[in-house]
Amino acid sequence: VMSYDTFYFVPKSLANVFPKDNYSYITCADLNGAAPHIRNINSTEINAINTIMSIFQKYRDYEAELNNVIINNQSLTDLCKVAEKIFNNPCYIHDRNFAIIAISSQVDGMLNFEKNSSDGSLHIPLWLIDQFKFDPDYQKTLEQKNASIWGKDQYPHNIRSLYVNIHDGDYYYGRLLINEINSALQPGQYRLIEILSEYIKLILKRDQYSDSANYLRYEDTIQSLSKGKNVDKNDINNFLKIREWKENDEYLCLIFQTQD
């Protein structure tokens, strides 16, 4: 019994009888059906089957590694290192504050992150944060639910990035980016990064009440403080840390800028 959720390999000897309009398939034959397919592979059938099996095994191993990160209670950094192996490009995650909460590796060609002198933490440069806040093109990208490309024309840097926003319903945790440095981005990686974002959400939800994680935006923190609400001290410290302000500074100046 044939199944619609199965991907079939069709040998040339069966090309004339395979229901090509109903079931997905791959073949070395010239079999052009209505169903999703790959055809006219310039290879022997044995080599084609071996290649297909190696591809399936590669992504099965990838899924197993991602699952192990979750099962073994590992970190977002561990997840990024697994991702770097499959994408063959460095990746990182920033939160709503533009603080870098995980990075696989730092290589030449990546954005020069700013480092906090007190604890060594990284964040997107302040000048770029300010630019993003009032850039309508960037604001539109925050609405993206699927993976997309951040092009060279959008970025003050000579690289492209594949990115996906980390959403939980309407809540925005931050963004995962794969920098196109070591190898060219591929169409199939759009789906891979979306799958990876689901694992990121699992870890974020696991860690969101711990001392080491917070995901409030600047605006959330300021609004809560101005309304007299209780704000977790870790949130305030993170806010001050990125701006390089100290908790006991005598003056704290805030500049608000309106936007449409």
mmCIF file of C-alpha atoms in Angstrom:
data_model
loop_
_atom_site.group_PDB
_atom_site.id
_atom_site.type_symbol
_atom_site.label_atom_id
_atom_site.label_comp_id
_atom_site.label_asym_id
_atom_site.label_seq_id
_atom_site.Cartn_x
_atom_site.Cartn_y
_atom_site.Cartn_z
ATOM 1 C CA VAL A 1 0.000 0.000 0.000
ATOM 2 C CA MET A 2 1.468 3.339 -1.045
ATOM 3 C CA SER A 3 1.457 6.355 1.267
ATOM 4 C CA TYR A 4 1.288 10.105 0.623
ATOM 5 C CA ASP A 5 3.851 10.829 3.352
ATOM 6 C CA THR A 6 6.525 8.628 1.746
ATOM 7 C CA PHE A 7 9.247 9.755 -0.661
ATOM 8 C CA TYR A 8 9.761 7.053 -3.318
ATOM 9 C CA PHE A 9 12.785 6.115 -5.394
ATOM 10 C CA VAL A 10 11.581 5.036 -8.844
ATOM 11 C CA PRO A 11 13.928 2.820 -10.921
ATOM 12 C CA LYS A 12 13.831 3.309 -14.672
ATOM 13 C CA SER A 13 12.201 -0.112 -15.081
ATOM 14 C CA LEU A 14 9.116 1.090 -13.163
ATOM 15 C CA ALA A 15 8.921 4.620 -14.534
ATOM 16 C CA ASN A 16 6.031 3.773 -16.860
ATOM 17 C CA VAL A 17 3.808 2.377 -14.086
ATOM 18 C CA PHE A 18 4.606 4.629 -11.127
ATOM 19 C CA PRO A 19 1.678 6.974 -10.231
ATOM 20 C CA LYS A 20 3.775 10.092 -10.778
ATOM 21 C CA ASP A 21 0.911 12.547 -10.216
ATOM 22 C CA ASN A 22 0.028 11.235 -6.743
ATOM 23 C CA TYR A 23 3.205 10.415 -4.814
ATOM 24 C CA SER A 24 6.489 12.290 -4.287
ATOM 25 C CA TYR A 25 9.476 10.626 -5.890
ATOM 26 C CA ILE A 26 13.076 10.805 -7.037
ATOM 27 C CA THR A 27 14.372 9.022 -10.122
ATOM 28 C CA CYS A 28 17.168 8.807 -12.665
ATOM 29 C CA ALA A 29 14.486 8.486 -15.349
ATOM 30 C CA ASP A 30 12.784 11.256 -17.315
ATOM 31 C CA LEU A 31 9.579 11.054 -15.280
ATOM 32 C CA ASN A 32 7.829 14.412 -15.090
ATOM 33 C CA GLY A 33 4.748 14.054 -12.867
ATOM 34 C CA ALA A 34 2.497 16.494 -11.054
ATOM 35 C CA ALA A 35 3.673 15.370 -7.602
ATOM 36 C CA PRO A 36 6.836 16.937 -6.048
ATOM 37 C CA HIS A 37 9.842 15.148 -7.519
ATOM 38 C CA ILE A 38 13.491 15.129 -8.579
ATOM 39 C CA ARG A 39 14.267 13.514 -11.941
ATOM 40 C CA ASN A 40 16.962 13.025 -14.587
ATOM 41 C CA ILE A 41 19.693 12.426 -12.005
ATOM 42 C CA ASN A 42 22.961 11.961 -13.870
ATOM 43 C CA SER A 43 24.098 8.898 -11.936
ATOM 44 C CA THR A 44 23.643 5.173 -11.686
ATOM 45 C CA GLU A 45 20.626 4.093 -9.683
ATOM 46 C CA ILE A 46 22.805 2.465 -7.006
ATOM 47 C CA ASN A 47 24.862 5.639 -6.527
ATOM 48 C CA ALA A 48 21.704 7.756 -6.470
ATOM 49 C CA ILE A 49 20.164 5.573 -3.743
ATOM 50 C CA ASN A 50 23.384 5.708 -1.687
ATOM 51 C CA THR A 51 23.467 9.503 -1.978
ATOM 52 C CA ILE A 52 19.834 9.788 -0.905
ATOM 53 C CA MET A 53 20.418 7.523 2.087
ATOM 54 C CA SER A 54 23.470 9.530 3.158
ATOM 55 C CA ILE A 55 21.417 12.736 3.046
ATOM 56 C CA PHE A 56 18.650 11.208 5.160
ATOM 57 C CA GLN A 57 21.260 9.885 7.609
ATOM 58 C CA LYS A 58 22.923 13.314 7.834
ATOM 59 C CA TYR A 59 19.718 15.013 8.919
ATOM 60 C CA ARG A 60 18.695 12.156 11.161
ATOM 61 C CA ASP A 61 22.017 12.572 12.988
ATOM 62 C CA TYR A 62 21.401 16.337 13.144
ATOM 63 C CA GLU A 63 18.023 15.783 14.763
ATOM 64 C CA ALA A 64 19.576 13.336 17.227
ATOM 65 C CA GLU A 65 22.215 15.900 18.231
ATOM 66 C CA LEU A 66 19.572 18.570 18.782
ATOM 67 C CA ASN A 67 17.536 16.161 20.894
ATOM 68 C CA ASN A 68 20.625 15.315 22.955
ATOM 69 C CA VAL A 69 21.121 19.006 23.758
ATOM 70 C CA ILE A 70 17.607 19.102 25.207
ATOM 71 C CA ILE A 71 17.784 15.724 26.971
ATOM 72 C CA ASN A 72 21.150 16.504 28.570
ATOM 73 C CA ASN A 73 19.996 19.942 29.757
ATOM 74 C CA GLN A 74 22.656 21.721 27.688
ATOM 75 C CA SER A 75 22.765 25.390 26.750
ATOM 76 C CA LEU A 76 21.900 27.584 23.787
ATOM 77 C CA THR A 77 25.611 27.783 23.026
ATOM 78 C CA ASP A 78 25.734 24.000 22.701
ATOM 79 C CA LEU A 79 22.776 24.211 20.328
ATOM 80 C CA CYS A 80 24.558 26.841 18.216
ATOM 81 C CA LYS A 81 27.657 24.653 17.960
ATOM 82 C CA VAL A 82 25.542 21.784 16.628
ATOM 83 C CA ALA A 83 23.964 24.216 14.143
ATOM 84 C CA GLU A 84 27.351 25.476 12.941
ATOM 85 C CA LYS A 85 28.299 21.921 11.921
ATOM 86 C CA ILE A 86 25.169 21.459 9.808
ATOM 87 C CA PHE A 87 25.109 24.959 8.268
ATOM 88 C CA ASN A 88 28.908 25.197 7.957
ATOM 89 C CA ASN A 89 28.593 28.830 9.032
ATOM 90 C CA PRO A 90 28.804 30.629 12.390
ATOM 91 C CA CYS A 91 25.553 31.443 14.126
ATOM 92 C CA TYR A 92 24.418 33.445 17.114
ATOM 93 C CA ILE A 93 21.287 34.399 19.024
ATOM 94 C CA HIS A 94 20.483 37.827 20.401
ATOM 95 C CA ASP A 95 17.648 38.574 22.777
ATOM 96 C CA ARG A 96 15.144 41.441 22.734
ATOM 97 C CA ASN A 97 17.789 43.678 24.275
ATOM 98 C CA PHE A 98 20.250 42.838 21.455
ATOM 99 C CA ALA A 99 22.436 41.048 23.997
ATOM 100 C CA ILE A 100 24.217 38.006 22.568
ATOM 101 C CA ILE A 101 22.866 35.064 24.548
ATOM 102 C CA ALA A 102 24.589 32.345 22.502
ATOM 103 C CA ILE A 103 27.223 32.149 19.783
ATOM 104 C CA SER A 104 28.818 29.156 18.080
ATOM 105 C CA SER A 105 32.152 30.835 17.274
ATOM 106 C CA GLN A 106 33.586 34.202 16.288
ATOM 107 C CA VAL A 107 35.376 34.340 12.943
ATOM 108 C CA ASP A 108 36.647 37.045 10.629
ATOM 109 C CA GLY A 109 33.829 38.649 8.681
ATOM 110 C CA MET A 110 31.265 38.655 11.484
ATOM 111 C CA LEU A 111 29.910 41.818 13.043
ATOM 112 C CA ASN A 112 32.248 43.283 15.652
ATOM 113 C CA PHE A 113 30.220 42.853 18.807
ATOM 114 C CA GLU A 114 30.782 45.190 21.717
ATOM 115 C CA LYS A 115 32.042 43.618 24.930
ATOM 116 C CA ASN A 116 31.059 44.646 28.433
ATOM 117 C CA SER A 117 34.255 45.335 30.368
ATOM 118 C CA SER A 118 32.889 44.079 33.689
ATOM 119 C CA ASP A 119 31.777 40.568 32.727
ATOM 120 C CA GLY A 120 32.871 40.030 29.127
ATOM 121 C CA SER A 121 29.327 39.668 27.779
ATOM 122 C CA LEU A 122 28.664 40.628 24.155
ATOM 123 C CA HIS A 123 25.970 42.725 22.537
ATOM 124 C CA ILE A 124 25.139 44.340 19.214
ATOM 125 C CA PRO A 125 26.944 47.722 18.940
ATOM 126 C CA LEU A 126 24.933 50.549 20.466
ATOM 127 C CA TRP A 127 25.026 52.663 17.312
ATOM 128 C CA LEU A 128 23.438 49.804 15.398
ATOM 129 C CA ILE A 129 20.811 49.209 18.094
ATOM 130 C CA ASP A 130 19.805 52.875 17.849
ATOM 131 C CA GLN A 131 19.638 52.617 14.064
ATOM 132 C CA PHE A 132 17.440 49.514 14.187
ATOM 133 C CA LYS A 133 14.999 51.088 16.642
ATOM 134 C CA PHE A 134 13.987 53.772 14.158
ATOM 135 C CA ASP A 135 14.554 51.938 10.893
ATOM 136 C CA PRO A 136 11.154 51.058 9.352
ATOM 137 C CA ASP A 137 12.717 48.330 7.203
ATOM 138 C CA TYR A 138 14.161 46.644 10.270
ATOM 139 C CA GLN A 139 10.904 47.009 12.193
ATOM 140 C CA LYS A 140 9.105 45.154 9.410
ATOM 141 C CA THR A 141 11.472 42.209 9.806
ATOM 142 C CA LEU A 142 10.270 41.765 13.390
ATOM 143 C CA GLU A 143 6.916 40.667 11.988
ATOM 144 C CA GLN A 144 8.469 37.790 10.052
ATOM 145 C CA LYS A 145 7.225 34.383 11.225
ATOM 146 C CA ASN A 146 9.320 32.366 8.765
ATOM 147 C CA ALA A 147 13.019 32.252 7.919
ATOM 148 C CA SER A 148 14.297 35.031 5.675
ATOM 149 C CA ILE A 149 17.486 36.572 4.283
ATOM 150 C CA TRP A 150 19.048 39.721 5.695
ATOM 151 C CA GLY A 151 20.897 41.002 2.627
ATOM 152 C CA LYS A 152 24.020 43.057 2.154
ATOM 153 C CA ASP A 153 21.897 46.040 1.155
ATOM 154 C CA GLN A 154 20.093 45.914 4.526
ATOM 155 C CA TYR A 155 23.094 45.484 6.768
ATOM 156 C CA PRO A 156 26.029 47.754 7.556
ATOM 157 C CA HIS A 157 28.351 44.834 6.922
ATOM 158 C CA ASN A 158 29.521 42.909 3.878
ATOM 159 C CA ILE A 159 27.728 39.609 4.571
ATOM 160 C CA ARG A 160 24.319 38.043 4.154
ATOM 161 C CA SER A 161 22.547 36.244 6.974
ATOM 162 C CA LEU A 162 19.776 33.697 7.150
ATOM 163 C CA TYR A 163 17.637 34.584 10.148
ATOM 164 C CA VAL A 164 14.511 33.567 11.962
ATOM 165 C CA ASN A 165 12.708 35.429 14.723
ATOM 166 C CA ILE A 166 12.085 33.459 17.904
ATOM 167 C CA HIS A 167 8.381 33.858 18.575
ATOM 168 C CA ASP A 168 6.063 32.222 21.046
ATOM 169 C CA GLY A 169 2.668 33.378 19.846
ATOM 170 C CA ASP A 170 2.929 37.172 19.782
ATOM 171 C CA TYR A 171 5.877 37.223 22.185
ATOM 172 C CA TYR A 172 9.263 37.990 20.636
ATOM 173 C CA TYR A 173 12.253 36.430 22.391
ATOM 174 C CA GLY A 174 14.946 37.512 19.964
ATOM 175 C CA ARG A 175 16.574 36.359 16.742
ATOM 176 C CA LEU A 176 18.789 33.551 15.446
ATOM 177 C CA LEU A 177 21.207 34.426 12.622
ATOM 178 C CA ILE A 178 23.388 32.258 10.387
ATOM 179 C CA ASN A 179 26.166 34.352 8.803
ATOM 180 C CA GLU A 180 27.085 33.435 5.217
ATOM 181 C CA ILE A 181 30.859 33.270 5.663
ATOM 182 C CA ASN A 182 32.264 29.748 5.220
ATOM 183 C CA SER A 183 29.768 28.443 2.644
ATOM 184 C CA ALA A 184 26.848 29.689 0.544
ATOM 185 C CA LEU A 185 23.374 29.561 2.071
ATOM 186 C CA GLN A 186 21.110 26.925 0.528
ATOM 187 C CA PRO A 187 17.302 26.935 -0.033
ATOM 188 C CA GLY A 188 16.802 23.854 2.138
ATOM 189 C CA GLN A 189 18.372 25.660 5.090
ATOM 190 C CA TYR A 190 15.310 27.880 5.453
ATOM 191 C CA ARG A 191 13.422 24.920 6.890
ATOM 192 C CA LEU A 192 16.426 23.775 8.931
ATOM 193 C CA ILE A 193 16.717 27.088 10.762
ATOM 194 C CA GLU A 194 12.978 27.102 11.491
ATOM 195 C CA ILE A 195 13.306 23.655 13.066
ATOM 196 C CA LEU A 196 16.289 24.911 15.066
ATOM 197 C CA SER A 197 14.213 27.841 16.352
ATOM 198 C CA GLU A 198 11.755 25.381 17.926
ATOM 199 C CA TYR A 199 14.584 23.841 19.942
ATOM 200 C CA ILE A 200 15.737 27.314 20.961
ATOM 201 C CA LYS A 201 12.277 28.053 22.324
ATOM 202 C CA LEU A 202 12.403 24.878 24.421
ATOM 203 C CA ILE A 203 15.626 26.041 26.076
ATOM 204 C CA LEU A 204 14.413 29.624 26.495
ATOM 205 C CA LYS A 205 11.253 28.441 28.213
ATOM 206 C CA ARG A 206 13.316 26.155 30.411
ATOM 207 C CA ASP A 207 15.652 28.984 31.410
ATOM 208 C CA GLN A 208 13.384 32.018 31.430
ATOM 209 C CA TYR A 209 12.910 32.011 35.200
ATOM 210 C CA SER A 210 16.571 31.357 36.028
ATOM 211 C CA ASP A 211 19.048 33.958 37.224
ATOM 212 C CA SER A 212 21.017 33.727 33.985
ATOM 213 C CA ALA A 213 18.257 34.582 31.544
ATOM 214 C CA ASN A 214 16.044 37.578 30.909
ATOM 215 C CA TYR A 215 14.323 38.706 27.760
ATOM 216 C CA LEU A 216 12.694 42.054 28.514
ATOM 217 C CA ARG A 217 13.146 44.841 26.017
ATOM 218 C CA TYR A 218 14.447 48.238 27.063
ATOM 219 C CA GLU A 219 10.961 49.628 26.558
ATOM 220 C CA ASP A 220 9.363 46.979 28.786
ATOM 221 C CA THR A 221 11.806 47.716 31.587
ATOM 222 C CA ILE A 222 11.417 51.489 31.389
ATOM 223 C CA GLN A 223 7.608 51.334 31.195
ATOM 224 C CA SER A 224 7.407 48.994 34.160
ATOM 225 C CA LEU A 225 9.677 51.223 36.236
ATOM 226 C CA SER A 226 7.805 54.405 35.284
ATOM 227 C CA LYS A 227 4.496 52.783 36.290
ATOM 228 C CA GLY A 228 5.868 51.808 39.681
ATOM 229 C CA LYS A 229 5.742 48.077 38.962
ATOM 230 C CA ASN A 230 8.153 45.668 40.530
ATOM 231 C CA VAL A 231 10.923 44.820 38.082
ATOM 232 C CA ASP A 232 13.288 41.908 38.619
ATOM 233 C CA LYS A 233 16.737 43.170 39.605
ATOM 234 C CA ASN A 234 18.341 40.964 36.951
ATOM 235 C CA ASP A 235 16.327 42.771 34.280
ATOM 236 C CA ILE A 236 17.514 46.149 35.551
ATOM 237 C CA ASN A 237 21.129 44.985 35.771
ATOM 238 C CA ASN A 238 21.010 43.679 32.221
ATOM 239 C CA PHE A 239 19.551 46.972 31.006
ATOM 240 C CA LEU A 240 22.311 48.951 32.728
ATOM 241 C CA LYS A 241 25.068 46.539 31.722
ATOM 242 C CA ILE A 242 24.499 46.869 27.981
ATOM 243 C CA ARG A 243 24.412 50.654 28.253
ATOM 244 C CA GLU A 244 27.490 50.532 30.487
ATOM 245 C CA TRP A 245 25.690 52.359 33.277
ATOM 246 C CA LYS A 246 26.297 51.420 36.901
ATOM 247 C CA GLU A 247 23.493 50.765 39.347
ATOM 248 C CA ASN A 248 24.741 53.406 41.777
ATOM 249 C CA ASP A 249 25.447 56.153 39.216
ATOM 250 C CA GLU A 250 24.217 59.472 40.601
ATOM 251 C CA TYR A 251 22.487 60.515 37.379
ATOM 252 C CA LEU A 252 20.615 58.365 34.907
ATOM 253 C CA CYS A 253 19.486 60.236 31.781
ATOM 254 C CA LEU A 254 16.861 58.809 29.440
ATOM 255 C CA ILE A 255 16.223 60.157 25.966
ATOM 256 C CA PHE A 256 12.908 59.213 24.331
ATOM 257 C CA GLN A 257 12.353 59.598 20.617
ATOM 258 C CA THR A 258 8.920 59.248 19.079
ATOM 259 C CA GLN A 259 8.198 57.191 15.993
ATOM 260 C CA ASP A 260 5.152 56.803 13.793
#
